[in-house]
Short mmCIF file of C-alpha atoms in Angstrom, two decimals:
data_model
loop_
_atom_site.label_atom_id
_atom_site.label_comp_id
_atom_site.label_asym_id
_atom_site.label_seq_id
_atom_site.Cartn_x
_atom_site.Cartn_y
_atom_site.Cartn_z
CA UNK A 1 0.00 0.00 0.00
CA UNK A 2 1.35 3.58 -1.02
CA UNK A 3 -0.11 6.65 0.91
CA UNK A 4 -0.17 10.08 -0.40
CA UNK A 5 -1.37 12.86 1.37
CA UNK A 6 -2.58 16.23 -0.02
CA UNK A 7 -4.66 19.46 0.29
CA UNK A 8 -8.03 20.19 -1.66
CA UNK A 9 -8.35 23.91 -2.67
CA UNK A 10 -10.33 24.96 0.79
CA UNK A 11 -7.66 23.42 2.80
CA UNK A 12 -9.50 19.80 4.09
CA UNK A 13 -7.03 17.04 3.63
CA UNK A 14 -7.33 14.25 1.38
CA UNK A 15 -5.08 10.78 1.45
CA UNK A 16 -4.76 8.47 -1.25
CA UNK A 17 -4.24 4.59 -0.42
CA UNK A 18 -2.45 2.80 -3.86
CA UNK A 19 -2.25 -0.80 -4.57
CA UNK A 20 0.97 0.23 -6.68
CA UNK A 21 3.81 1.43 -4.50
CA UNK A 22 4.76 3.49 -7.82
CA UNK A 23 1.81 5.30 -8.54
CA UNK A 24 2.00 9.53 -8.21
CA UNK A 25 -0.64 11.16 -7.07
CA UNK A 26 0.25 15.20 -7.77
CA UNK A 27 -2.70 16.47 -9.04
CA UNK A 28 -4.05 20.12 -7.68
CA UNK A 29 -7.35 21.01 -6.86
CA UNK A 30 -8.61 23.60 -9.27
CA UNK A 31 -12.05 24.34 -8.07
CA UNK A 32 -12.17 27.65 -6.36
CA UNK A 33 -13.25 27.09 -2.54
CA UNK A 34 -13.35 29.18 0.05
CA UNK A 35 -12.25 27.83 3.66
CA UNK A 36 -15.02 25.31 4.53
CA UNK A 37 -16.90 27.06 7.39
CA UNK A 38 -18.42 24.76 9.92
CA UNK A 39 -21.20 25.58 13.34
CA UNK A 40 -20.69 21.99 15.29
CA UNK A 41 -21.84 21.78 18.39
CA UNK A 42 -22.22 19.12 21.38
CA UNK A 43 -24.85 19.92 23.37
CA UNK A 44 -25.31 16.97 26.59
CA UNK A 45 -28.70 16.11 27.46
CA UNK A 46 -28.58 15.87 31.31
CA UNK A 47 -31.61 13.63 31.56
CA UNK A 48 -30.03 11.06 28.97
CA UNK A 49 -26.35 11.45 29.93
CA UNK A 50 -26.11 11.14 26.08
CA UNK A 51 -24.81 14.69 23.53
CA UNK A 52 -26.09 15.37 20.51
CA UNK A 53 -24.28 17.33 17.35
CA UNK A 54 -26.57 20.55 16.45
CA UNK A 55 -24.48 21.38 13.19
CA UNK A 56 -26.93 23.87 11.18
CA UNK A 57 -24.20 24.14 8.35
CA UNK A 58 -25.25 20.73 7.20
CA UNK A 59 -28.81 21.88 5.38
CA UNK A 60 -27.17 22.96 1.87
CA UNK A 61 -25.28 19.46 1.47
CA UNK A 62 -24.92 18.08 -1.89
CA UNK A 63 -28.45 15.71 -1.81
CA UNK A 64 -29.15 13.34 -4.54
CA UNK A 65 -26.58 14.51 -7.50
CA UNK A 66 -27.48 13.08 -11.28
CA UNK A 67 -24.55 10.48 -12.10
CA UNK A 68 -22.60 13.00 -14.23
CA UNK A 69 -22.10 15.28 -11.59
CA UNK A 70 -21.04 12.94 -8.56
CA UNK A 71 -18.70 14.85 -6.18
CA UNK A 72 -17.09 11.35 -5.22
CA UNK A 73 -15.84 10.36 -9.36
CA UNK A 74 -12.02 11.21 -10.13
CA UNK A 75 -12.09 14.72 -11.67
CA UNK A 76 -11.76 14.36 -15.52
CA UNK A 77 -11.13 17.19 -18.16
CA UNK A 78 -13.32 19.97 -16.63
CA UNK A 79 -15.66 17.88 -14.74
CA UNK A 80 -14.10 18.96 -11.12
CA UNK A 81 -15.05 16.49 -8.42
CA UNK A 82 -13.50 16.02 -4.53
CA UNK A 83 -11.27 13.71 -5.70
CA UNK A 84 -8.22 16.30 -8.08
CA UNK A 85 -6.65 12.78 -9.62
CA UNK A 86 -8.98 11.53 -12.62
CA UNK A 87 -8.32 7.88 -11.29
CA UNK A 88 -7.78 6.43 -7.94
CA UNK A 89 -8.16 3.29 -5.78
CA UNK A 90 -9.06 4.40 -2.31
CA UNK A 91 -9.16 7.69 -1.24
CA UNK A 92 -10.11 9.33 2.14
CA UNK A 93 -10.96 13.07 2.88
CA UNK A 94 -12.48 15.60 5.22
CA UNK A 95 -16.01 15.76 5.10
CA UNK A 96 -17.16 19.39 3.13
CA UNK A 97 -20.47 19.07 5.27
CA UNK A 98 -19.30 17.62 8.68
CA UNK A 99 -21.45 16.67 11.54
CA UNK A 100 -18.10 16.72 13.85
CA UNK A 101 -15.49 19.57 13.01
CA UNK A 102 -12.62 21.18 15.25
CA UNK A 103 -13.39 20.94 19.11
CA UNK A 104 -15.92 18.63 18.36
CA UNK A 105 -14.66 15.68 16.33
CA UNK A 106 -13.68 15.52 12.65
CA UNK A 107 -15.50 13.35 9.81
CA UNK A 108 -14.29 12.23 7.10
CA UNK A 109 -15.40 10.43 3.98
CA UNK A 110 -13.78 7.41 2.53
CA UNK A 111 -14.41 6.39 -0.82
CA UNK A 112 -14.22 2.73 -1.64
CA UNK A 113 -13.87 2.24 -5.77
CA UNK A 114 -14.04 5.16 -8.78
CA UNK A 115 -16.33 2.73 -9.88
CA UNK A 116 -19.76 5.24 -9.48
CA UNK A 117 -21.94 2.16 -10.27
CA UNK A 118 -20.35 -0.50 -8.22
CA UNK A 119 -20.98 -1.32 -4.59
CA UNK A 120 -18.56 -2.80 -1.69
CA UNK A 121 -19.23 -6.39 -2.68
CA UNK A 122 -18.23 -5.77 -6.34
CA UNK A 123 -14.56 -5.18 -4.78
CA UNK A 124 -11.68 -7.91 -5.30
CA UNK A 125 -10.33 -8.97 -2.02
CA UNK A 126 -7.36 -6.88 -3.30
CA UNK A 127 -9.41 -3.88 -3.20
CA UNK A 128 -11.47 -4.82 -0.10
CA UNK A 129 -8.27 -5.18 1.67
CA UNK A 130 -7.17 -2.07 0.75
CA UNK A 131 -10.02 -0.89 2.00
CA UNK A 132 -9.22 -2.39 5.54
CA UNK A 133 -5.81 -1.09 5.51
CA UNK A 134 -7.52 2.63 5.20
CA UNK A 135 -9.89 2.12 8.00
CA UNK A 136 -7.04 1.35 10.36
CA UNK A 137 -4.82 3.86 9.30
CA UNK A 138 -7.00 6.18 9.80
CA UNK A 139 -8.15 5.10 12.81
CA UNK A 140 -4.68 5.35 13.68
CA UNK A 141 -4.10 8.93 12.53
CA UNK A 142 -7.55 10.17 14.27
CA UNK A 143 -6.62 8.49 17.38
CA UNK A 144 -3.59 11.03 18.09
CA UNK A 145 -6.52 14.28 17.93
CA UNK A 146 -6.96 15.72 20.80
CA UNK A 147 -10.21 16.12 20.13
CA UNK A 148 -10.98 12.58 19.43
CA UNK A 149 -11.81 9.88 21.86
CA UNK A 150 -13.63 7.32 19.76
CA UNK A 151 -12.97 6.41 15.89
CA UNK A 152 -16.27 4.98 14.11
CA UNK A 153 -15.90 3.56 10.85
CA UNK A 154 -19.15 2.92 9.19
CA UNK A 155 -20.81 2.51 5.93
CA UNK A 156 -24.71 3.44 5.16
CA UNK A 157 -25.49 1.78 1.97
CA UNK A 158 -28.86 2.42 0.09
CA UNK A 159 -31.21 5.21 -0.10
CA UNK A 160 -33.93 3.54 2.12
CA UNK A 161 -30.63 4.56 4.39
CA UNK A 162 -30.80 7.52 4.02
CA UNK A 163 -27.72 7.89 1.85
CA UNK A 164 -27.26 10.96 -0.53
CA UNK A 165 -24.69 9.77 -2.59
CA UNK A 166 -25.04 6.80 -4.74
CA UNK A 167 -21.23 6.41 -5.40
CA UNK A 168 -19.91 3.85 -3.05
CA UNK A 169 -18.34 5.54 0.09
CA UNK A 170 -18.50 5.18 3.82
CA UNK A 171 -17.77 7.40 6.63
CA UNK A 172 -15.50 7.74 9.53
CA UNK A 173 -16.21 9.70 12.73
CA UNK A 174 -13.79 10.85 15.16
CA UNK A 175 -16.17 11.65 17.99
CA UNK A 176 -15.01 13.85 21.11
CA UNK A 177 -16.63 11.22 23.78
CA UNK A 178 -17.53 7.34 24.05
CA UNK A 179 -20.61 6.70 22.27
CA UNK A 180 -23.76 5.66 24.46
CA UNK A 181 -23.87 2.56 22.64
CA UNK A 182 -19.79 1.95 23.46
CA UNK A 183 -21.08 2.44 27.05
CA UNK A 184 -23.92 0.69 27.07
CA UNK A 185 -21.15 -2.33 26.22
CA UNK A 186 -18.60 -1.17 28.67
CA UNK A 187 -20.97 -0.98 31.36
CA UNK A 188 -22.50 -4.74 30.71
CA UNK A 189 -18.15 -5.54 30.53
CA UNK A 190 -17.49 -4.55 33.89
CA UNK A 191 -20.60 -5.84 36.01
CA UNK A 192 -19.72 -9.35 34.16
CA UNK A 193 -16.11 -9.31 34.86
CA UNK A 194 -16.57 -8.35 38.25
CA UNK A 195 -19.59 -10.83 39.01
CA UNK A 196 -17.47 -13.18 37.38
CA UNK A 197 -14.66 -12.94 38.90
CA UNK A 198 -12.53 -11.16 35.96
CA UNK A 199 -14.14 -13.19 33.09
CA UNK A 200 -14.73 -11.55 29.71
CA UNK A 201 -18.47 -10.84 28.20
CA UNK A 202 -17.36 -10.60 24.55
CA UNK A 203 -15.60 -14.13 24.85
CA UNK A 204 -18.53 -15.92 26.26
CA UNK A 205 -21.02 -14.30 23.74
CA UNK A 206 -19.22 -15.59 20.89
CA UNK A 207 -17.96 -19.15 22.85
CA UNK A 208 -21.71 -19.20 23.31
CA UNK A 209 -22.97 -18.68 20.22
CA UNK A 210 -19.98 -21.23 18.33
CA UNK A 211 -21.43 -23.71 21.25
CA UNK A 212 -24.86 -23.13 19.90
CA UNK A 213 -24.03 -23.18 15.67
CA UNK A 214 -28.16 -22.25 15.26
CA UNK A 215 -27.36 -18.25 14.53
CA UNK A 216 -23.53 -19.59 13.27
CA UNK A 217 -23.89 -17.21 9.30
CA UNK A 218 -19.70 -18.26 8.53
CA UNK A 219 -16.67 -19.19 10.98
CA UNK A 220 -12.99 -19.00 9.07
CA UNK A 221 -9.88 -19.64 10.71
CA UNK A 222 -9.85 -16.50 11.97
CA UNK A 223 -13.27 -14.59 11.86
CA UNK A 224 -16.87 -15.85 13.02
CA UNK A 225 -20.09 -14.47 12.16
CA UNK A 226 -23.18 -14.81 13.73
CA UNK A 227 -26.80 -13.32 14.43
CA UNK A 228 -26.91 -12.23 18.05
CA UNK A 229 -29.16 -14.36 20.27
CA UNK A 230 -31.41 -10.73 20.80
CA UNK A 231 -31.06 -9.32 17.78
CA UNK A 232 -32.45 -6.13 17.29
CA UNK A 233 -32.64 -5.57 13.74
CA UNK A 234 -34.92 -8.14 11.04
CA UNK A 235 -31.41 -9.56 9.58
CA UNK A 236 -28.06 -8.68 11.66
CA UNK A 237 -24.77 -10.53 11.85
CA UNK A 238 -21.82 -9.59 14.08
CA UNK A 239 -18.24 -10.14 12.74
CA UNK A 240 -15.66 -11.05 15.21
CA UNK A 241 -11.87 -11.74 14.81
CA UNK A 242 -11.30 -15.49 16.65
CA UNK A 243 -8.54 -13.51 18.87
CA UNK A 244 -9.77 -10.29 20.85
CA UNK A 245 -8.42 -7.52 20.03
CA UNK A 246 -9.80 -3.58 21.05
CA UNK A 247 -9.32 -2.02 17.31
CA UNK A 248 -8.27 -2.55 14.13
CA UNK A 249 -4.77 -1.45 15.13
CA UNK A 250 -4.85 -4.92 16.78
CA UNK A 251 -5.31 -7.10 13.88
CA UNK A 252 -2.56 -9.63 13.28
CA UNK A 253 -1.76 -10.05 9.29
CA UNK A 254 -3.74 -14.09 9.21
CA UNK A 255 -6.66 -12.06 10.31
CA UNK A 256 -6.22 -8.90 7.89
CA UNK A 257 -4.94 -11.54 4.87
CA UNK A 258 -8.75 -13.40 5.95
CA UNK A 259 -11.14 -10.12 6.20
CA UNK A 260 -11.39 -9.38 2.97
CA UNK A 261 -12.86 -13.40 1.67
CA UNK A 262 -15.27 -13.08 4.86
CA UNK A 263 -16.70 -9.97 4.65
CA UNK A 264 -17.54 -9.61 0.81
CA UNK A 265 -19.32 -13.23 1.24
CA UNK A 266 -21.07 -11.67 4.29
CA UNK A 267 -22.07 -8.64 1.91
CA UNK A 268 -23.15 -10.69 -0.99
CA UNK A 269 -25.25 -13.33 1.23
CA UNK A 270 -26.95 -10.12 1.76
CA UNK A 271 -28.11 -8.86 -1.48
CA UNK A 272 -29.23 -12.11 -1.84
CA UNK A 273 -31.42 -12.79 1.25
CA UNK A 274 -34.80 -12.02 -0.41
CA UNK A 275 -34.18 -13.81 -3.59
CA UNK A 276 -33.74 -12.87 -7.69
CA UNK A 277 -34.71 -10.25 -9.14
CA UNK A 278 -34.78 -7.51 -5.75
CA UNK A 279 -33.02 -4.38 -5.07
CA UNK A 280 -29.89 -4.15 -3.72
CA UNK A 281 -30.59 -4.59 0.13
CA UNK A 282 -30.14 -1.72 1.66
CA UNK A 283 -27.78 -1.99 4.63
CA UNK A 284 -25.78 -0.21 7.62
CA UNK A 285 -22.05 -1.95 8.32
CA UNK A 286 -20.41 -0.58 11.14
CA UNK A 287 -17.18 -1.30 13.27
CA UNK A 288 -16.98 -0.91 16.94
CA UNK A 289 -13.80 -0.29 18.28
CA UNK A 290 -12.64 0.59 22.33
CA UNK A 291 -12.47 4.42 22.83
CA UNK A 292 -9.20 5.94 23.03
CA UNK A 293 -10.23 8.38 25.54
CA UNK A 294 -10.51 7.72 29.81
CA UNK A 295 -12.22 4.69 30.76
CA UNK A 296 -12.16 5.72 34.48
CA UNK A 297 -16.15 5.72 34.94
CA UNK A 298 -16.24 1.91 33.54
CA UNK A 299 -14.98 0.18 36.88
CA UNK A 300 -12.25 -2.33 36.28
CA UNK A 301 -12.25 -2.17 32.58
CA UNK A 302 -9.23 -1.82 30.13
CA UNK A 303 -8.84 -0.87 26.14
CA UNK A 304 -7.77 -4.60 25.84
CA UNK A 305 -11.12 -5.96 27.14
CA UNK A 306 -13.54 -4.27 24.49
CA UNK A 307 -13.66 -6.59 21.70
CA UNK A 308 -13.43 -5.17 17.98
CA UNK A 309 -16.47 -6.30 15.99
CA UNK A 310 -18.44 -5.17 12.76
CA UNK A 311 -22.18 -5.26 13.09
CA UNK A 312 -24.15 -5.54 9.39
CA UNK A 313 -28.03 -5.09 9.46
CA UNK A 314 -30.51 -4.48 7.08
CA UNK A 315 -33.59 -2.51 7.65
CA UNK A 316 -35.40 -4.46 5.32
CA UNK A 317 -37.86 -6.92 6.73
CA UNK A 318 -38.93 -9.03 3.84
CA UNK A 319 -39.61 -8.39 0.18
CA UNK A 320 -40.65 -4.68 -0.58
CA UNK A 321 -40.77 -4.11 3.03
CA UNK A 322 -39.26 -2.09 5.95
CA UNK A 323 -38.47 -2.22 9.65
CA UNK A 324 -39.95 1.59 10.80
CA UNK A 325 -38.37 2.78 14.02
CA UNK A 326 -41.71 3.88 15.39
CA UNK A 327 -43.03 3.80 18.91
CA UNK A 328 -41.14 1.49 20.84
CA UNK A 329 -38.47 1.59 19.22
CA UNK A 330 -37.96 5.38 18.58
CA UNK A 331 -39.64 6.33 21.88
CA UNK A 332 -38.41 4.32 24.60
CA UNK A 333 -35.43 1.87 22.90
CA UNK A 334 -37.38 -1.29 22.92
CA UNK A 335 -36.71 -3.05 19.83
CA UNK A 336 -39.33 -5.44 18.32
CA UNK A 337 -37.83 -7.86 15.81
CA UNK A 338 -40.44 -9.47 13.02
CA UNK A 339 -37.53 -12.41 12.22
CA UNK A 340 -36.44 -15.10 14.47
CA UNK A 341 -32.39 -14.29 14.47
CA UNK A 342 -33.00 -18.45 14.17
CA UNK A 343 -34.90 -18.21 10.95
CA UNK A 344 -32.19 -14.99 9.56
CA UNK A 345 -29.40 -16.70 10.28
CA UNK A 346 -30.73 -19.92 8.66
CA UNK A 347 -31.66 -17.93 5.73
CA UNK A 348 -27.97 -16.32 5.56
CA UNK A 349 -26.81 -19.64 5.07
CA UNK A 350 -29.09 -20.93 2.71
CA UNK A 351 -27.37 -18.05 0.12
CA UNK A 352 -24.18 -19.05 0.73
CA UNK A 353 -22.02 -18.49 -2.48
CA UNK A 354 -21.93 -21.95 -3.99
#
């Protein structure tokens, strides 16, 4: 891999990741920006314990742009894009419309092919890899902010998403506290290690589940997937690394060498769970990784006992269908699942790539 870091005309930064040590990436950006200005703010609800982002700034994003005019393609003859080089193979770069910015965080966009009409599971493992090898260095490179105290690397895919950009891109935020979701885990950690005696939760979930095999999607050599026991969402799967590690940082090269084979079956089973002929199912992949910042409040609990995972789900319930958040969900966090993570994972395995 060959990184090249660089400037776009309003200053953001923007890194190239090469297959080809040899390739040159020296192209300028020759639209004329002004300095991106950005109103982030973290406001804490003190009823919640949670904070939420108020970032006004965000209303005139780019929303829907026709094909030709896709601010993620390689800029080509006049056609000026984000990306100066009119070719690339993985490129990551500050968000124009951030949620987090400064004091509060930084986001960033990463952008997974030129390809405008392919998706993540068109990638070679070659690319996919690649891919990998972005996430952690970036998680890396965000981890040294000061104003950073949790890396989230995450991918909305679809426009029943939400997603505004058809090109195929994730995100990465650098957020300026643990998550509630992070602390939701940390929290269920440390009761169980200290009821237990200094056992570890994320071992004995996945132990439990390879004990089980009925929500078993794929186990490798060195990565298991499975639909949690309570899953939340219609289809989930959680992909684990067979040897706990916090973050991607921790990876050992079997289990980077392994990722890419895993997770582009994972992605295809996907598209394939409601049969021929259907959409593309629309999905949210996202990687949880231990905070960087103080875990003081978490009694007893250490970076090296979070356990790095990626957690896929679909919000699509069956054919033509979706899972609303509405009451229950949206008002008081109860989730109410529709499919049996029994029957999913069954199904998941069913598609299997032959």
């Amino acid at each position: 891999m060959k990184k090249t870091s660089t400037r776009l005309a309003d200053g953001r930064e923007l890194v190239y990741y090469d297959l080809r040590d040899d390739t040159v990436r020296d192209a300028v950006d020759r639209r004329p920006l002004e300095r991106t200005v950005t109103t982030s703010e973290i406001r804490r609800d003190p009823l919640l314990g949670d904070s939420v982002a108020v970032a006004s700034h965000r209303q005139g994003r780019t929303y829907h742009p026709p094909a030709d005019e896709c601010p993620l393609c390689p800029s080509r003859g006049e056609r000026l894009s984000e990306i100066p080089d009119s070719s690339y193979d993985v490129v990551v770069f500050e968000n124009r419309f951030p949620s987090l910015a400064g004091d509060s965080g930084r986001c960033e966009v990463v952008c997974f092919t030129s390809d405008h009409d392919a998706s993540f599971a068109d990638l070679t493992e070659e690319q996919a890899g690649l891919v990998l090898e972005a996430w952690t260095d970036r998680t890396a490179e965000l981890s040294h902010l000061s104003s950073v105290e949790q890396v989230f690397c995450f991918e909305n895919r679809g426009a029943e998403i939400g997603v505004t950009l058809g090109h195929p891109h994730g995100q990465i935020y650098g957020y300026p506290f643990t998550t509630p979701r992070t602390a939701l885990m940390l929290r269920s950690l440390a009761a169980h290690k200290e009821a237990t005696g200094g056992e570890n939760l994320f071992d004995e979930v996945v132990a439990r589940e390879l004990a089980d095999g009925s929500r078993v999607v794929l186990a490798s050599d060195h990565w298991v997937a499975f639909v949690p026991y309570a899953a939340h969402w219609p289809y989930e799967v959680h992909l684990y690394p067979r040897r706990r590690v916090p973050d991607l940082l921790g990876l050992d090269a079997d289990a980077r060498k392994e990722f890419p084979q895993v997770y582009l079956e994972l992605l295809r089973r996907f598209d394939r769970i409601f049969g021929e002929g259907e959409p593309p199912t629309p999905y949210i992949a996202a990687w949880h990784q231990a905070p960087f910042g103080p875990l003081e409040e978490f009694d007893g609990v250490n970076r090296d006992d979070f356990a790095l995972h990626l957690e896929l789900f679909t919000i699509r319930r069956t054919s033509g269908k979706l899972k609303f958040l509405a009451g229950s969900e949206s008002g008081m966090s109860v989730f109410i699942n529709d499919v049996p993570p029994e029957t999913a994972a069954q199904r998941l395995r069913e598609v299997a790539s032959s």
